[in-house]
Amino acid sequence: MSDCLVAKYGDARLPRYTSYPTAPAFSAAVGPDEYAKGLANAGEAGPVSVYLHVPFCHSMCWYCGCHTTITRQDAPVLEYLDVMSQEIELVSFAAGNDVPVKNVHFGGGTPTIMKPREFSALMAKLRSAFRFEAGASIAVEIDPRTLTFPMVETLGENGVDRASLGVQSFDPIVQAAINRIQSFEQTETAVSGLRAAGVASVNFDLIYGLPKQTVQSCIETVSLAAQLRPDRFAVFGYAHIPAFKKHQRLIDETSLPDASQRNEQAEAIAQELERAGYVRIGLDHFALPDDQLAVAARNGTMRRNFQGYTADDCDTLIGLGASAIGRLPIGYMQNHVPLGLYAGRVASGILPTAKGYLLTEEDKLRAKIIESLMCDFEVDLGKLSKEAGFDAGFLIERNERLGELLADGVAMISEDRIVVSQDARFMVRAVAAAFDAYFGSYGRKHTKAA
């Protein structure tokens, strides 16, 4: 792929397409009443997934794009967990107290900022409010710098079977530039402890495009990380959006790599992981060949959700906690972001839904198209359109964005099948955006395509 095309599409700000439509399309016109109606039928379509957002950290990583609050005190966390327990009761009641749960994911922030007894109490609350299926998967995001042995034991005792560890970079120069000092030894201790406690699968998150990061430092990070043999890697490009995340203003913008350098870093990481025996999956994930995600990718059953690529086949996601987003057959629902507003709604016995989006039939079709592109790098527009009761022509005709991508060789079309070119797969989000009816309508910055 030529440098001019990397520059043309790599610098474009595009959604990660973990949902469609994306969050900027959500509206306050959709609120608690719509959510309650959707929850009433939540268990009818099969098992659901549950996501719990714990928006607290002990310190701020300057690259962070999450909704989180910095605290060194226990009180704010305890108060928040009390509110979340009340929200669980509200959601369970609205859903008829009989929702089958297949997957649980704790995200943050830093979920393991909880004390062991608090985590156990929250798990007990979930199990009493929902009907956990046998073998339900429980995943937790972890900061290795603050993980304690008692917490590791508690995770194992509560059935946690997957842990996602933030690594980002082992380069001390990069770590200093992002305010996240984390040694290899800290990470190694966390991994060995988790595995000894029965946490079967371990994932690592890496980031490229960070300040002062180089291709060589990326390769060295992968070399160290691969020694610990995590089951999966998620490799994300740093999104510099200081207008929305003010702490990112602490990062020296002159030390950030350009689009071409970001692409070189991403490819270097990919090649190093493939040499280490990992299978490249989708845009930014890698897994050992026998990992559940790798199997799903081979079988064509891989999905895309708010955690990225997943083997989770549930169509319904219940989001709990401030800023959490849920997905129901009728559409998306997002909770209030400010902690006080979220807590106030729950204390009043009201579902804390701030905004959402109700899906049209065309939205559902476009969502399937975008998910297929993001997961498989190709899509059969004719097949999906026919199944949804549409003619594929309306997706292609007068689609200037798609026409430009085809002319540039980023994608190819044969009859109604779109295929992303092999050497342009890192630009797949640009192809997905060609089928996003709302892209560019909201003026919000997204992450770079490369």
Tab-separated table of C-alpha atoms in Angstrom:
chain	number	residue	atom	x	y	z
A	1	MET	CA	0.000	0.000	0.000
A	2	SER	CA	1.492	3.333	-1.063
A	3	ASP	CA	2.520	5.976	1.458
A	4	CYS	CA	0.053	8.439	-0.071
A	5	LEU	CA	-2.871	6.104	0.659
A	6	VAL	CA	-1.597	5.508	4.191
A	7	ALA	CA	-1.492	9.271	4.650
A	8	LYS	CA	-4.897	9.734	2.994
A	9	TYR	CA	-6.795	7.159	5.034
A	10	GLY	CA	-4.519	6.615	8.022
A	11	ASP	CA	-5.057	10.095	9.427
A	12	ALA	CA	-8.836	9.896	9.051
A	13	ARG	CA	-10.740	9.915	12.352
A	14	LEU	CA	-13.020	6.903	12.249
A	15	PRO	CA	-15.197	4.935	14.695
A	16	ARG	CA	-13.917	1.610	16.002
A	17	TYR	CA	-17.347	0.177	15.121
A	18	THR	CA	-17.892	-1.733	18.330
A	19	SER	CA	-21.529	-0.801	17.738
A	20	TYR	CA	-23.679	0.538	14.931
A	21	PRO	CA	-24.883	3.185	15.040
A	22	THR	CA	-22.052	4.527	17.177
A	23	ALA	CA	-22.547	6.435	20.434
A	24	PRO	CA	-22.750	9.944	18.885
A	25	ALA	CA	-26.085	8.891	17.345
A	26	PHE	CA	-27.607	8.163	20.756
A	27	SER	CA	-30.366	10.535	21.863
A	28	ALA	CA	-31.891	11.573	25.184
A	29	ALA	CA	-35.278	10.906	23.563
A	30	VAL	CA	-34.632	7.262	24.435
A	31	GLY	CA	-34.674	6.809	28.201
A	32	PRO	CA	-35.718	4.628	31.146
A	33	ASP	CA	-39.182	3.805	29.779
A	34	GLU	CA	-37.797	2.397	26.519
A	35	TYR	CA	-35.124	0.498	28.431
A	36	ALA	CA	-37.703	-1.037	30.767
A	37	LYS	CA	-39.793	-2.182	27.791
A	38	GLY	CA	-36.725	-3.756	26.206
A	39	LEU	CA	-35.691	-5.473	29.425
A	40	ALA	CA	-39.136	-7.029	29.799
A	41	ASN	CA	-38.244	-9.276	26.858
A	42	ALA	CA	-34.523	-9.566	27.584
A	43	GLY	CA	-34.418	-13.290	28.218
A	44	GLU	CA	-36.695	-14.386	25.389
A	45	ALA	CA	-34.010	-14.398	22.698
A	46	GLY	CA	-31.650	-16.617	24.701
A	47	PRO	CA	-28.833	-16.042	27.197
A	48	VAL	CA	-27.474	-12.545	27.739
A	49	SER	CA	-24.142	-10.975	28.588
A	50	VAL	CA	-23.631	-8.524	31.442
A	51	TYR	CA	-21.070	-5.698	31.527
A	52	LEU	CA	-20.225	-3.887	34.775
A	53	HIS	CA	-18.340	-0.599	34.595
A	54	VAL	CA	-16.158	0.286	37.603
A	55	PRO	CA	-14.979	3.860	36.873
A	56	PHE	CA	-12.166	4.269	39.414
A	57	CYS	CA	-8.363	4.161	39.268
A	58	HIS	CA	-5.604	4.969	41.741
A	59	SER	CA	-3.744	7.104	39.180
A	60	MET	CA	-4.413	8.549	35.722
A	61	CYS	CA	-2.648	7.111	32.686
A	62	TRP	CA	-2.333	10.062	30.340
A	63	TYR	CA	-3.298	8.076	27.226
A	64	CYS	CA	-6.571	6.867	28.795
A	65	GLY	CA	-9.802	7.379	26.863
A	66	CYS	CA	-12.107	5.730	29.412
A	67	HIS	CA	-14.620	7.281	31.785
A	68	THR	CA	-12.788	6.991	35.111
A	69	THR	CA	-12.241	8.877	38.374
A	70	ILE	CA	-9.006	9.003	40.348
A	71	THR	CA	-9.258	8.153	44.034
A	72	ARG	CA	-6.943	6.884	46.768
A	73	GLN	CA	-9.833	6.443	49.186
A	74	ASP	CA	-12.134	3.440	49.685
A	75	ALA	CA	-15.297	5.417	50.449
A	76	PRO	CA	-16.167	6.535	46.876
A	77	VAL	CA	-15.742	2.982	45.595
A	78	LEU	CA	-17.874	1.509	48.376
A	79	GLU	CA	-20.638	4.050	47.771
A	80	TYR	CA	-20.564	3.328	44.063
A	81	LEU	CA	-20.778	-0.442	44.586
A	82	ASP	CA	-23.816	0.059	46.809
A	83	VAL	CA	-25.500	2.020	44.011
A	84	MET	CA	-24.552	-0.616	41.444
A	85	SER	CA	-26.123	-3.313	43.635
A	86	GLN	CA	-29.328	-1.287	43.672
A	87	GLU	CA	-29.185	-0.924	39.889
A	88	ILE	CA	-28.805	-4.696	39.551
A	89	GLU	CA	-32.043	-5.089	41.514
A	90	LEU	CA	-33.832	-2.527	39.313
A	91	VAL	CA	-32.695	-4.210	36.107
A	92	SER	CA	-33.491	-7.695	37.373
A	93	PHE	CA	-37.007	-6.605	38.386
A	94	ALA	CA	-37.630	-4.937	35.010
A	95	ALA	CA	-36.433	-8.096	33.256
A	96	GLY	CA	-38.734	-10.355	35.248
A	97	ASN	CA	-36.079	-11.749	37.608
A	98	ASP	CA	-35.335	-14.681	35.318
A	99	VAL	CA	-32.688	-13.683	32.799
A	100	PRO	CA	-30.171	-16.390	31.795
A	101	VAL	CA	-26.590	-15.075	31.897
A	102	LYS	CA	-23.833	-16.603	29.778
A	103	ASN	CA	-21.052	-13.998	30.021
A	104	VAL	CA	-19.996	-11.373	32.561
A	105	HIS	CA	-17.345	-8.718	31.949
A	106	PHE	CA	-15.971	-6.280	34.539
A	107	GLY	CA	-14.452	-3.213	32.872
A	108	GLY	CA	-13.096	0.105	34.010
A	109	GLY	CA	-11.339	2.021	35.200
A	110	THR	CA	-9.790	-0.665	37.323
A	111	PRO	CA	-12.338	-3.237	38.526
A	112	THR	CA	-9.801	-4.788	40.889
A	113	ILE	CA	-9.715	-1.519	42.821
A	114	MET	CA	-12.428	-3.324	44.817
A	115	LYS	CA	-11.415	-5.216	47.919
A	116	PRO	CA	-11.807	-9.023	47.747
A	117	ARG	CA	-14.892	-9.076	49.983
A	118	GLU	CA	-16.506	-6.376	47.847
A	119	PHE	CA	-15.945	-8.339	44.656
A	120	SER	CA	-17.404	-11.475	46.262
A	121	ALA	CA	-20.444	-9.516	47.465
A	122	LEU	CA	-21.034	-8.084	44.002
A	123	MET	CA	-20.787	-11.527	42.409
A	124	ALA	CA	-23.266	-12.866	44.976
A	125	LYS	CA	-25.648	-10.032	44.099
A	126	LEU	CA	-25.387	-10.881	40.379
A	127	ARG	CA	-26.006	-14.570	40.989
A	128	SER	CA	-29.078	-13.805	43.096
A	129	ALA	CA	-30.506	-11.358	40.547
A	130	PHE	CA	-29.857	-13.357	37.369
A	131	ARG	CA	-29.850	-17.018	36.420
A	132	PHE	CA	-26.258	-17.936	35.629
A	133	GLU	CA	-25.878	-20.714	33.093
A	134	ALA	CA	-23.613	-23.638	33.887
A	135	GLY	CA	-20.111	-22.698	32.783
A	136	ALA	CA	-20.887	-18.989	32.485
A	137	SER	CA	-17.738	-17.063	31.576
A	138	ILE	CA	-16.554	-14.258	33.866
A	139	ALA	CA	-13.873	-11.824	32.668
A	140	VAL	CA	-12.150	-9.029	34.580
A	141	GLU	CA	-9.895	-6.190	33.411
A	142	ILE	CA	-6.823	-5.878	35.647
A	143	ASP	CA	-4.061	-3.377	36.376
A	144	PRO	CA	-1.065	-5.571	37.323
A	145	ARG	CA	0.509	-2.703	39.290
A	146	THR	CA	-2.167	-2.799	41.990
A	147	LEU	CA	-3.271	-6.436	41.919
A	148	THR	CA	-2.930	-8.132	45.316
A	149	PHE	CA	-2.609	-11.836	46.156
A	150	PRO	CA	-5.880	-11.885	48.165
A	151	MET	CA	-7.679	-10.395	45.156
A	152	VAL	CA	-6.165	-13.018	42.870
A	153	GLU	CA	-7.449	-15.762	45.154
A	154	THR	CA	-10.903	-14.153	45.264
A	155	LEU	CA	-11.116	-13.963	41.469
A	156	GLY	CA	-10.427	-17.689	41.252
A	157	GLU	CA	-12.900	-18.525	44.017
A	158	ASN	CA	-15.653	-16.587	42.211
A	159	GLY	CA	-15.253	-18.401	38.929
A	160	VAL	CA	-13.330	-15.802	36.938
A	161	ASP	CA	-11.946	-17.603	33.886
A	162	ARG	CA	-10.484	-14.720	31.860
A	163	ALA	CA	-8.320	-11.798	32.872
A	164	SER	CA	-7.387	-8.883	30.624
A	165	LEU	CA	-4.173	-7.162	31.717
A	166	GLY	CA	-3.139	-3.688	30.654
A	167	VAL	CA	0.467	-3.722	29.446
A	168	GLN	CA	0.566	-1.056	26.696
A	169	SER	CA	4.391	-0.851	26.520
A	170	PHE	CA	7.359	-2.147	28.493
A	171	ASP	CA	9.598	0.677	27.215
A	172	PRO	CA	10.494	2.823	30.281
A	173	ILE	CA	10.790	5.930	28.098
A	174	VAL	CA	7.264	5.454	26.756
A	175	GLN	CA	5.957	4.563	30.221
A	176	ALA	CA	7.298	7.836	31.615
A	177	ALA	CA	5.691	9.750	28.730
A	178	ILE	CA	2.243	8.274	29.502
A	179	ASN	CA	2.503	8.254	33.318
A	180	ARG	CA	2.246	4.461	33.620
A	181	ILE	CA	5.305	2.810	35.145
A	182	GLN	CA	4.834	-0.953	35.048
A	183	SER	CA	7.684	-3.448	35.196
A	184	PHE	CA	7.850	-6.780	33.434
A	185	GLU	CA	8.200	-8.412	36.841
A	186	GLN	CA	4.898	-6.927	38.061
A	187	THR	CA	3.153	-8.305	34.998
A	188	GLU	CA	4.822	-11.699	35.312
A	189	THR	CA	3.789	-11.983	38.976
A	190	ALA	CA	0.189	-11.142	38.108
A	191	VAL	CA	0.061	-13.720	35.296
A	192	SER	CA	1.566	-16.550	37.336
A	193	GLY	CA	-0.729	-15.782	40.281
A	194	LEU	CA	-3.857	-15.707	38.138
A	195	ARG	CA	-3.037	-18.989	36.469
A	196	ALA	CA	-2.292	-20.636	39.813
A	197	ALA	CA	-5.712	-19.439	41.061
A	198	GLY	CA	-7.468	-21.159	38.170
A	199	VAL	CA	-7.980	-18.206	35.815
A	200	ALA	CA	-7.602	-20.219	32.636
A	201	SER	CA	-7.189	-17.461	30.035
A	202	VAL	CA	-5.073	-14.322	30.149
A	203	ASN	CA	-5.202	-11.446	27.652
A	204	PHE	CA	-2.746	-8.555	27.199
A	205	ASP	CA	-3.560	-5.083	25.864
A	206	LEU	CA	-0.843	-3.305	23.883
A	207	ILE	CA	-0.931	0.184	22.370
A	208	TYR	CA	0.991	1.668	19.451
A	209	GLY	CA	1.173	5.317	18.439
A	210	LEU	CA	2.177	6.419	21.942
A	211	PRO	CA	4.529	9.341	22.606
A	212	LYS	CA	8.230	8.527	22.063
A	213	GLN	CA	7.322	5.050	20.859
A	214	THR	CA	9.422	3.496	18.097
A	215	VAL	CA	9.201	0.377	15.962
A	216	GLN	CA	12.080	-1.112	17.941
A	217	SER	CA	10.422	-0.461	21.293
A	218	CYS	CA	7.243	-2.077	19.993
A	219	ILE	CA	9.181	-5.183	18.955
A	220	GLU	CA	10.951	-5.353	22.309
A	221	THR	CA	7.633	-5.062	24.164
A	222	VAL	CA	6.138	-7.931	22.162
A	223	SER	CA	9.250	-10.045	22.722
A	224	LEU	CA	8.948	-9.643	26.494
A	225	ALA	CA	5.169	-10.034	26.568
A	226	ALA	CA	5.237	-13.203	24.467
A	227	GLN	CA	7.498	-14.849	27.052
A	228	LEU	CA	4.488	-14.931	29.387
A	229	ARG	CA	2.412	-16.667	26.716
A	230	PRO	CA	-0.917	-14.869	27.138
A	231	ASP	CA	-3.770	-16.477	25.239
A	232	ARG	CA	-4.665	-13.274	23.390
A	233	PHE	CA	-3.372	-9.838	22.555
A	234	ALA	CA	-5.484	-6.787	21.750
A	235	VAL	CA	-3.374	-4.177	19.967
A	236	PHE	CA	-4.914	-0.706	19.806
A	237	GLY	CA	-3.807	2.548	18.224
A	238	TYR	CA	-3.583	5.432	20.672
A	239	ALA	CA	-6.405	7.952	20.152
A	240	HIS	CA	-5.220	11.481	20.933
A	241	ILE	CA	-8.365	13.519	21.669
A	242	PRO	CA	-7.297	16.188	24.202
A	243	ALA	CA	-10.413	18.230	23.477
A	244	PHE	CA	-12.453	15.442	25.108
A	245	LYS	CA	-9.887	13.975	27.506
A	246	LYS	CA	-8.126	16.908	29.142
A	247	HIS	CA	-5.482	14.775	30.853
A	248	GLN	CA	-4.179	13.897	27.372
A	249	ARG	CA	-2.924	17.499	27.177
A	250	LEU	CA	-0.098	16.340	29.436
A	251	ILE	CA	1.246	14.350	26.484
A	252	ASP	CA	3.778	16.104	24.277
A	253	GLU	CA	2.091	16.118	20.859
A	254	THR	CA	5.424	16.629	19.095
A	255	SER	CA	6.516	13.189	20.329
A	256	LEU	CA	3.568	11.391	18.730
A	257	PRO	CA	4.247	9.318	15.584
A	258	ASP	CA	2.571	10.281	12.302
A	259	ALA	CA	0.223	8.019	10.320
A	260	SER	CA	3.023	6.272	8.444
A	261	GLN	CA	4.978	5.624	11.630
A	262	ARG	CA	1.846	4.356	13.397
A	263	ASN	CA	1.269	1.914	10.553
A	264	GLU	CA	4.885	0.725	10.735
A	265	GLN	CA	4.524	0.145	14.482
A	266	ALA	CA	1.253	-1.760	14.070
A	267	GLU	CA	2.736	-3.988	11.366
A	268	ALA	CA	5.914	-4.596	13.374
A	269	ILE	CA	3.831	-5.719	16.352
A	270	ALA	CA	1.708	-7.959	14.115
A	271	GLN	CA	4.713	-9.600	12.483
A	272	GLU	CA	6.428	-10.190	15.830
A	273	LEU	CA	3.286	-11.770	17.300
A	274	GLU	CA	2.828	-13.997	14.261
A	275	ARG	CA	6.451	-15.113	14.578
A	276	ALA	CA	5.683	-15.978	18.210
A	277	GLY	CA	2.892	-18.309	17.087
A	278	TYR	CA	-0.171	-16.062	17.411
A	279	VAL	CA	-2.924	-15.970	14.790
A	280	ARG	CA	-3.872	-12.556	13.461
A	281	ILE	CA	-7.591	-11.958	13.981
A	282	GLY	CA	-9.577	-9.089	12.532
A	283	LEU	CA	-8.158	-5.599	12.724
A	284	ASP	CA	-6.253	-5.667	15.988
A	285	HIS	CA	-6.474	-8.980	17.878
A	286	PHE	CA	-4.107	-11.941	18.048
A	287	ALA	CA	-4.634	-15.315	19.706
A	288	LEU	CA	-3.017	-18.702	20.148
A	289	PRO	CA	-4.429	-21.152	17.578
A	290	ASP	CA	-6.471	-23.121	20.115
A	291	ASP	CA	-7.917	-20.051	21.856
A	292	GLN	CA	-11.702	-19.660	21.744
A	293	LEU	CA	-11.423	-16.451	19.692
A	294	ALA	CA	-9.150	-18.060	17.104
A	295	VAL	CA	-11.580	-20.964	16.780
A	296	ALA	CA	-14.502	-18.538	16.339
A	297	ALA	CA	-12.574	-16.652	13.659
A	298	ARG	CA	-11.906	-19.875	11.755
A	299	ASN	CA	-15.526	-20.974	12.072
A	300	GLY	CA	-16.926	-17.616	10.963
A	301	THR	CA	-18.723	-17.075	14.279
A	302	MET	CA	-16.605	-14.231	15.638
A	303	ARG	CA	-18.514	-11.113	16.678
A	304	ARG	CA	-17.739	-7.468	17.396
A	305	ASN	CA	-18.933	-5.723	20.558
A	306	PHE	CA	-17.893	-3.006	23.004
A	307	GLN	CA	-14.912	-5.086	24.167
A	308	GLY	CA	-13.678	-5.510	20.584
A	309	TYR	CA	-13.543	-8.917	18.882
A	310	THR	CA	-15.249	-11.675	20.804
A	311	ALA	CA	-16.575	-15.213	20.698
A	312	ASP	CA	-19.585	-14.003	22.709
A	313	ASP	CA	-22.655	-14.935	20.660
A	314	CYS	CA	-25.262	-13.248	22.889
A	315	ASP	CA	-27.464	-10.692	21.128
A	316	THR	CA	-28.318	-8.909	24.372
A	317	LEU	CA	-25.861	-7.063	26.597
A	318	ILE	CA	-26.985	-5.558	29.904
A	319	GLY	CA	-24.789	-2.624	30.872
A	320	LEU	CA	-24.458	-1.769	34.567
A	321	GLY	CA	-22.744	1.220	36.141
A	322	ALA	CA	-22.139	4.847	35.222
A	323	SER	CA	-21.625	5.386	31.455
A	324	ALA	CA	-22.229	1.677	30.709
A	325	ILE	CA	-23.812	0.898	27.343
A	326	GLY	CA	-26.206	-1.998	26.871
A	327	ARG	CA	-27.550	-3.598	23.718
A	328	LEU	CA	-31.037	-5.017	23.352
A	329	PRO	CA	-32.812	-6.303	20.222
A	330	ILE	CA	-34.612	-2.950	20.062
A	331	GLY	CA	-31.426	-0.853	20.289
A	332	TYR	CA	-28.774	0.648	22.560
A	333	MET	CA	-29.088	2.194	26.017
A	334	GLN	CA	-26.421	4.197	27.859
A	335	ASN	CA	-26.393	5.110	31.541
A	336	HIS	CA	-25.633	8.587	32.841
A	337	VAL	CA	-21.911	9.350	32.904
A	338	PRO	CA	-21.650	11.697	35.964
A	339	LEU	CA	-21.455	9.563	39.086
A	340	GLY	CA	-23.798	11.822	41.057
A	341	LEU	CA	-26.477	11.830	38.388
A	342	TYR	CA	-26.212	8.060	37.952
A	343	ALA	CA	-26.479	7.496	41.719
A	344	GLY	CA	-29.390	9.919	42.053
A	345	ARG	CA	-31.472	8.146	39.422
A	346	VAL	CA	-30.875	4.744	40.985
A	347	ALA	CA	-31.640	6.038	44.494
A	348	SER	CA	-34.981	7.267	43.136
A	349	GLY	CA	-35.784	3.799	41.844
A	350	ILE	CA	-35.370	4.841	38.215
A	351	LEU	CA	-33.301	3.017	35.614
A	352	PRO	CA	-30.324	5.391	35.081
A	353	THR	CA	-30.639	5.512	31.286
A	354	ALA	CA	-29.389	8.830	29.905
A	355	LYS	CA	-29.765	8.201	26.195
A	356	GLY	CA	-30.063	5.515	23.591
A	357	TYR	CA	-30.974	4.579	20.074
A	358	LEU	CA	-33.851	2.465	18.711
A	359	LEU	CA	-32.793	0.446	15.681
A	360	THR	CA	-34.570	0.576	12.340
A	361	GLU	CA	-34.538	-2.373	9.945
A	362	GLU	CA	-32.019	-0.521	7.786
A	363	ASP	CA	-29.804	0.061	10.838
A	364	LYS	CA	-29.824	-3.673	11.571
A	365	LEU	CA	-28.763	-4.417	7.997
A	366	ARG	CA	-25.963	-1.858	8.061
A	367	ALA	CA	-24.837	-3.189	11.456
A	368	LYS	CA	-24.479	-6.692	10.000
A	369	ILE	CA	-22.564	-5.335	7.005
A	370	ILE	CA	-20.139	-3.389	9.170
A	371	GLU	CA	-19.653	-6.289	11.588
A	372	SER	CA	-18.919	-8.628	8.677
A	373	LEU	CA	-16.336	-6.231	7.279
A	374	MET	CA	-14.698	-5.717	10.669
A	375	CYS	CA	-14.590	-9.456	11.417
A	376	ASP	CA	-14.048	-11.040	7.993
A	377	PHE	CA	-12.722	-8.190	5.792
A	378	GLU	CA	-15.476	-8.959	3.307
A	379	VAL	CA	-19.242	-8.870	3.055
A	380	ASP	CA	-21.885	-10.311	0.752
A	381	LEU	CA	-24.157	-7.300	0.349
A	382	GLY	CA	-26.601	-9.196	-1.847
A	383	LYS	CA	-27.113	-12.016	0.650
A	384	LEU	CA	-27.512	-9.798	3.717
A	385	SER	CA	-29.748	-7.326	1.899
A	386	LYS	CA	-32.022	-10.075	0.593
A	387	GLU	CA	-32.335	-11.593	4.076
A	388	ALA	CA	-33.320	-8.165	5.438
A	389	GLY	CA	-35.809	-7.467	2.656
A	390	PHE	CA	-33.729	-4.811	0.851
A	391	ASP	CA	-32.196	-4.454	-2.586
A	392	ALA	CA	-28.402	-4.165	-2.331
A	393	GLY	CA	-28.352	-1.429	-4.962
A	394	PHE	CA	-29.156	1.344	-2.476
A	395	LEU	CA	-25.961	0.533	-0.561
A	396	ILE	CA	-23.744	0.912	-3.615
A	397	GLU	CA	-25.383	3.466	-5.881
A	398	ARG	CA	-24.303	7.069	-5.227
A	399	ASN	CA	-21.984	5.784	-2.467
A	400	GLU	CA	-19.148	8.226	-3.149
A	401	ARG	CA	-17.057	7.093	-0.187
A	402	LEU	CA	-17.167	3.479	-1.380
A	403	GLY	CA	-16.402	4.538	-4.948
A	404	GLU	CA	-13.273	6.349	-3.831
A	405	LEU	CA	-12.074	3.351	-1.811
A	406	LEU	CA	-12.633	1.070	-4.795
A	407	ALA	CA	-10.782	3.458	-7.106
A	408	ASP	CA	-7.843	3.607	-4.690
A	409	GLY	CA	-7.652	-0.179	-4.452
A	410	VAL	CA	-8.441	-0.267	-0.745
A	411	ALA	CA	-11.379	-2.578	-1.500
A	412	MET	CA	-12.650	-4.589	-4.451
A	413	ILE	CA	-16.172	-5.431	-5.595
A	414	SER	CA	-17.418	-8.455	-7.502
A	415	GLU	CA	-21.134	-8.478	-8.140
A	416	ASP	CA	-22.412	-7.505	-4.668
A	417	ARG	CA	-19.469	-8.821	-2.630
A	418	ILE	CA	-17.048	-6.307	-1.127
A	419	VAL	CA	-13.558	-7.522	-0.181
A	420	VAL	CA	-10.945	-5.404	1.599
A	421	SER	CA	-7.582	-5.691	-0.157
A	422	GLN	CA	-5.059	-7.838	1.704
A	423	ASP	CA	-2.485	-5.064	2.082
A	424	ALA	CA	-5.139	-2.509	3.104
A	425	ARG	CA	-6.783	-4.420	5.937
A	426	PHE	CA	-5.574	-1.910	8.509
A	427	MET	CA	-7.908	0.551	6.718
A	428	VAL	CA	-10.986	-1.653	7.158
A	429	ARG	CA	-12.679	0.998	9.296
A	430	ALA	CA	-12.607	3.336	6.297
A	431	VAL	CA	-14.487	0.699	4.284
A	432	ALA	CA	-16.947	0.147	7.126
A	433	ALA	CA	-17.559	3.909	7.278
A	434	ALA	CA	-18.738	3.784	3.656
A	435	PHE	CA	-21.812	1.916	4.917
A	436	ASP	CA	-22.354	4.135	7.958
A	437	ALA	CA	-25.382	6.285	7.153
A	438	TYR	CA	-24.563	8.656	10.019
A	439	PHE	CA	-20.809	9.056	9.663
A	440	GLY	CA	-19.751	12.681	9.724
A	441	SER	CA	-23.134	13.890	10.955
A	442	TYR	CA	-22.146	14.599	14.543
A	443	GLY	CA	-18.823	16.418	14.332
A	444	ARG	CA	-17.209	14.190	16.951
A	445	LYS	CA	-13.589	13.078	16.704
A	446	HIS	CA	-12.872	9.374	16.513
A	447	THR	CA	-9.629	7.396	16.525
A	448	LYS	CA	-7.205	7.344	13.620
A	449	ALA	CA	-7.688	4.634	11.047
A	450	ALA	CA	-4.026	3.585	11.286
